[in-house]
């Protein structure tokens, strides 16, 4: 416990980016769930280098950290929110779904929407019990809805997300054919960014390969 | 490195007709400025778009260099800023018909106007611009490439934009190569990178790529970003590993890798190389 308090104290005293990074790294290395609130605080310091270290530390804490992330989603601190979405996307925990969908459909930052699309593609929902079907439906609908995003990189991320969700084999046949429809659209001339077409074609090729 | 994302007051959606109307009127300069940007951003194909944007280029030519807020100057937006947006838009819209007008702007007294004109002519791959560009650069690193005054960030010519344009246009005669080559030793890393980028495009000689890759380790983030954008603009597939490993934010790496996937140079590369690029991009999302 003492070690945790020491690490937090050092972080609070850090007065340069260097010191902040060192202290954040030290705190993260404890892989102690009690360090989560402080690591989340680092996300709001407007210091990308330190935030990156905190993001890795939070991801290393695993899915137990999700409730703290969700309760600290700070709507007023844009940077902190963006980093938190990144953690949620990496953890792939179903409790993050609402925040990820909201980010994909409403965030002003293309990189945040991109990360959210990737996260939704990686969400693994347990459908065998029947509980996962509804969130899975929401997840796919959000990816389908965002296919008209104005930024190529978000549409690119959507192709990868749809590919992964189709690959998971959990989609109902109706959802699956909708998802295929969007991949075909993104692989066609209706999509004006070359690399997005390339990626959608690759997805279709892999999905239909014997 | 010429990704200029000037997005004035983004978030006010307007229609194409509204944009044309705003550019046609001459009272509200802020509206003209926004409309010029909007038409480029949306790659408008409206028949009036190119003529109106070309007019906007010429409204500047009657003014004194560096000064002269036009009649109706409002909100700090002047004719020069509108002309700059218009030049960028014409490049984005691939408006080949605007080449003669852009060549006029390439002769402007104003440095920034020459710079955006060079960028747009590069976007248009305008072979007609080669003589003017090479003339301006022929004085070399001690002429065109010299700071315009002691300690000034500006050189005598907007060399970065001009070198990049020559690379984009793609005419690789020995004379052009000879004019570009000295700039690959310019003391400023961004100029150096621009020259190497052009030479790599024109010659497909990997040693120019190696010079840019060295800059990916430069201590200044701005230089690393510039080198990254340059490798992406060429689409140099052998640089995939170096791009992946450089210390730059993922968003920029994705843009560079998009260039690799779309331009795919050197030309002997095969489609399987593209799959490696796409997989690298997936890992950066």
mmCIF file of N, CA, C and O in Angstrom, chain A residues 98-139:
data_model
loop_
_atom_site.group_PDB
_atom_site.id
_atom_site.type_symbol
_atom_site.label_atom_id
_atom_site.label_comp_id
_atom_site.label_asym_id
_atom_site.label_seq_id
_atom_site.Cartn_x
_atom_site.Cartn_y
_atom_site.Cartn_z
ATOM 1 N N UNK A 98 -21.968 1.583 -24.953
ATOM 2 C CA UNK A 98 -22.713 2.831 -25.149
ATOM 3 C C UNK A 98 -21.754 3.994 -25.392
ATOM 4 O O UNK A 98 -21.978 4.824 -26.287
ATOM 5 N N UNK A 99 -20.667 4.026 -24.620
ATOM 6 C CA UNK A 99 -19.689 5.097 -24.800
ATOM 7 C C UNK A 99 -19.032 5.002 -26.181
ATOM 8 O O UNK A 99 -18.806 6.029 -26.843
ATOM 9 N N UNK A 100 -18.748 3.793 -26.638
ATOM 10 C CA UNK A 100 -18.115 3.630 -27.952
ATOM 11 C C UNK A 100 -19.060 4.042 -29.080
ATOM 12 O O UNK A 100 -18.656 4.720 -30.029
ATOM 13 N N UNK A 101 -20.327 3.641 -28.954
ATOM 14 C CA UNK A 101 -21.298 4.016 -29.998
ATOM 15 C C UNK A 101 -21.459 5.530 -30.039
ATOM 16 O O UNK A 101 -21.449 6.158 -31.105
ATOM 17 N N UNK A 102 -21.571 6.132 -28.855
ATOM 18 C CA UNK A 102 -21.727 7.579 -28.794
ATOM 19 C C UNK A 102 -20.520 8.268 -29.436
ATOM 20 O O UNK A 102 -20.670 9.232 -30.195
ATOM 21 N N UNK A 103 -19.324 7.758 -29.157
ATOM 22 C CA UNK A 103 -18.117 8.362 -29.728
ATOM 23 C C UNK A 103 -18.094 8.201 -31.249
ATOM 24 O O UNK A 103 -17.782 9.140 -31.982
ATOM 25 N N UNK A 104 -18.443 7.014 -31.726
ATOM 26 C CA UNK A 104 -18.422 6.778 -33.180
ATOM 27 C C UNK A 104 -19.391 7.707 -33.909
ATOM 28 O O UNK A 104 -19.078 8.249 -34.961
ATOM 29 N N UNK A 105 -20.573 7.888 -33.331
ATOM 30 C CA UNK A 105 -21.594 8.645 -34.056
ATOM 31 C C UNK A 105 -21.532 10.149 -33.811
ATOM 32 O O UNK A 105 -21.988 10.926 -34.639
ATOM 33 N N UNK A 106 -20.958 10.564 -32.677
ATOM 34 C CA UNK A 106 -21.076 11.985 -32.326
ATOM 35 C C UNK A 106 -19.786 12.732 -32.078
ATOM 36 O O UNK A 106 -19.796 13.955 -31.997
ATOM 37 N N UNK A 107 -18.669 12.039 -31.895
ATOM 38 C CA UNK A 107 -17.461 12.776 -31.527
ATOM 39 C C UNK A 107 -16.980 13.648 -32.680
ATOM 40 O O UNK A 107 -17.086 13.265 -33.845
ATOM 41 N N UNK A 108 -16.418 14.821 -32.356
ATOM 42 C CA UNK A 108 -15.928 15.709 -33.415
ATOM 43 C C UNK A 108 -14.548 15.293 -33.923
ATOM 44 O O UNK A 108 -14.156 15.683 -35.015
ATOM 45 N N UNK A 109 -13.821 14.510 -33.151
ATOM 46 C CA UNK A 109 -12.455 14.142 -33.557
ATOM 47 C C UNK A 109 -12.435 12.874 -34.388
ATOM 48 O O UNK A 109 -12.859 11.828 -33.920
ATOM 49 N N UNK A 110 -11.913 12.960 -35.631
ATOM 50 C CA UNK A 110 -11.847 11.759 -36.478
ATOM 51 C C UNK A 110 -11.073 10.613 -35.822
ATOM 52 O O UNK A 110 -11.445 9.451 -35.977
ATOM 53 N N UNK A 111 -10.010 10.934 -35.076
ATOM 54 C CA UNK A 111 -9.222 9.847 -34.502
ATOM 55 C C UNK A 111 -10.004 9.140 -33.397
ATOM 56 O O UNK A 111 -9.824 7.944 -33.167
ATOM 57 N N UNK A 112 -10.888 9.875 -32.737
ATOM 58 C CA UNK A 112 -11.726 9.250 -31.701
ATOM 59 C C UNK A 112 -12.777 8.356 -32.355
ATOM 60 O O UNK A 112 -13.013 7.217 -31.934
ATOM 61 N N UNK A 113 -13.390 8.848 -33.419
ATOM 62 C CA UNK A 113 -14.392 8.033 -34.130
ATOM 63 C C UNK A 113 -13.740 6.776 -34.709
ATOM 64 O O UNK A 113 -14.300 5.687 -34.679
ATOM 65 N N UNK A 114 -12.541 6.969 -35.234
ATOM 66 C CA UNK A 114 -11.786 5.843 -35.787
ATOM 67 C C UNK A 114 -11.543 4.781 -34.715
ATOM 68 O O UNK A 114 -11.801 3.584 -34.919
ATOM 69 N N UNK A 115 -11.072 5.204 -33.550
ATOM 70 C CA UNK A 115 -10.788 4.274 -32.464
ATOM 71 C C UNK A 115 -12.066 3.585 -31.997
ATOM 72 O O UNK A 115 -12.073 2.388 -31.707
ATOM 73 N N UNK A 116 -13.161 4.342 -31.930
ATOM 74 C CA UNK A 116 -14.430 3.763 -31.483
ATOM 75 C C UNK A 116 -14.900 2.692 -32.465
ATOM 76 O O UNK A 116 -15.381 1.631 -32.058
ATOM 77 N N UNK A 117 -14.741 2.948 -33.753
ATOM 78 C CA UNK A 117 -15.154 1.961 -34.762
ATOM 79 C C UNK A 117 -14.338 0.690 -34.606
ATOM 80 O O UNK A 117 -14.862 -0.422 -34.654
ATOM 81 N N UNK A 118 -13.051 0.859 -34.386
ATOM 82 C CA UNK A 118 -12.187 -0.302 -34.190
ATOM 83 C C UNK A 118 -12.624 -1.068 -32.940
ATOM 84 O O UNK A 118 -12.714 -2.299 -32.938
ATOM 85 N N UNK A 119 -12.927 -0.318 -31.862
ATOM 86 C CA UNK A 119 -13.344 -0.951 -30.613
ATOM 87 C C UNK A 119 -14.631 -1.732 -30.786
ATOM 88 O O UNK A 119 -14.781 -2.832 -30.257
ATOM 89 N N UNK A 120 -15.558 -1.162 -31.534
ATOM 90 C CA UNK A 120 -16.834 -1.872 -31.754
ATOM 91 C C UNK A 120 -16.599 -3.142 -32.571
ATOM 92 O O UNK A 120 -17.263 -4.154 -32.357
ATOM 93 N N UNK A 121 -15.650 -3.088 -33.475
ATOM 94 C CA UNK A 121 -15.320 -4.290 -34.244
ATOM 95 C C UNK A 121 -14.716 -5.378 -33.370
ATOM 96 O O UNK A 121 -14.895 -6.562 -33.620
ATOM 97 N N UNK A 122 -14.025 -4.945 -32.327
ATOM 98 C CA UNK A 122 -13.349 -5.912 -31.451
ATOM 99 C C UNK A 122 -14.231 -6.409 -30.311
ATOM 100 O O UNK A 122 -13.836 -7.316 -29.587
ATOM 101 N N UNK A 123 -15.385 -5.776 -30.097
ATOM 102 C CA UNK A 123 -16.249 -6.199 -28.981
ATOM 103 C C UNK A 123 -16.625 -7.655 -29.162
ATOM 104 O O UNK A 123 -17.117 -8.062 -30.205
ATOM 105 N N UNK A 124 -16.396 -8.418 -28.126
ATOM 106 C CA UNK A 124 -16.785 -9.824 -28.192
ATOM 107 C C UNK A 124 -17.951 -10.039 -27.247
ATOM 108 O O UNK A 124 -17.821 -9.899 -26.033
ATOM 109 N N UNK A 125 -19.084 -10.367 -27.820
ATOM 110 C CA UNK A 125 -20.309 -10.463 -27.027
ATOM 111 C C UNK A 125 -20.736 -11.916 -26.961
ATOM 112 O O UNK A 125 -20.702 -12.625 -27.962
ATOM 113 N N UNK A 126 -21.109 -12.310 -25.767
ATOM 114 C CA UNK A 126 -21.494 -13.713 -25.596
ATOM 115 C C UNK A 126 -22.939 -13.897 -26.031
ATOM 116 O O UNK A 126 -23.866 -13.494 -25.347
ATOM 117 N N UNK A 127 -23.112 -14.472 -27.207
ATOM 118 C CA UNK A 127 -24.475 -14.600 -27.726
ATOM 119 C C UNK A 127 -25.113 -15.930 -27.364
ATOM 120 O O UNK A 127 -26.323 -16.065 -27.487
ATOM 121 N N UNK A 128 -24.300 -16.890 -26.900
ATOM 122 C CA UNK A 128 -24.897 -18.218 -26.669
ATOM 123 C C UNK A 128 -25.970 -18.190 -25.575
ATOM 124 O O UNK A 128 -26.939 -18.925 -25.631
ATOM 125 N N UNK A 129 -25.791 -17.278 -24.593
ATOM 126 C CA UNK A 129 -26.798 -17.197 -23.539
ATOM 127 C C UNK A 129 -28.007 -16.368 -23.980
ATOM 128 O O UNK A 129 -29.013 -16.314 -23.304
ATOM 129 N N UNK A 130 -27.869 -15.705 -25.104
ATOM 130 C CA UNK A 130 -28.967 -14.867 -25.563
ATOM 131 C C UNK A 130 -28.828 -13.425 -25.120
ATOM 132 O O UNK A 130 -29.397 -12.524 -25.709
ATOM 133 N N UNK A 131 -27.985 -13.176 -24.091
ATOM 134 C CA UNK A 131 -27.840 -11.804 -23.570
ATOM 135 C C UNK A 131 -27.100 -10.896 -24.549
ATOM 136 O O UNK A 131 -27.256 -9.686 -24.515
ATOM 137 N N UNK A 132 -26.295 -11.499 -25.387
ATOM 138 C CA UNK A 132 -25.424 -10.696 -26.231
ATOM 139 C C UNK A 132 -26.074 -10.224 -27.524
ATOM 140 O O UNK A 132 -25.548 -9.338 -28.188
ATOM 141 N N UNK A 133 -27.197 -10.778 -27.871
ATOM 142 C CA UNK A 133 -27.781 -10.472 -29.173
ATOM 143 C C UNK A 133 -28.174 -8.990 -29.298
ATOM 144 O O UNK A 133 -27.926 -8.369 -30.322
ATOM 145 N N UNK A 134 -28.749 -8.447 -28.222
ATOM 146 C CA UNK A 134 -29.201 -7.052 -28.296
ATOM 147 C C UNK A 134 -28.020 -6.089 -28.432
ATOM 148 O O UNK A 134 -28.007 -5.260 -29.349
ATOM 149 N N UNK A 135 -26.983 -6.190 -27.562
ATOM 150 C CA UNK A 135 -25.824 -5.314 -27.770
ATOM 151 C C UNK A 135 -25.134 -5.543 -29.117
ATOM 152 O O UNK A 135 -24.679 -4.582 -29.746
ATOM 153 N N UNK A 136 -25.090 -6.766 -29.554
ATOM 154 C CA UNK A 136 -24.470 -7.046 -30.847
ATOM 155 C C UNK A 136 -25.213 -6.309 -31.954
ATOM 156 O O UNK A 136 -24.615 -5.692 -32.838
ATOM 157 N N UNK A 137 -26.514 -6.354 -31.852
ATOM 158 C CA UNK A 137 -27.354 -5.643 -32.805
ATOM 159 C C UNK A 137 -27.037 -4.144 -32.797
ATOM 160 O O UNK A 137 -26.835 -3.521 -33.845
ATOM 161 N N UNK A 138 -26.951 -3.559 -31.598
ATOM 162 C CA UNK A 138 -26.645 -2.117 -31.481
ATOM 163 C C UNK A 138 -25.277 -1.811 -32.066
ATOM 164 O O UNK A 138 -25.079 -0.802 -32.750
ATOM 165 N N UNK A 139 -24.326 -2.688 -31.777
ATOM 166 C CA UNK A 139 -22.959 -2.495 -32.244
ATOM 167 C C UNK A 139 -22.903 -2.464 -33.775
ATOM 168 O O UNK A 139 -22.326 -1.545 -34.384
#
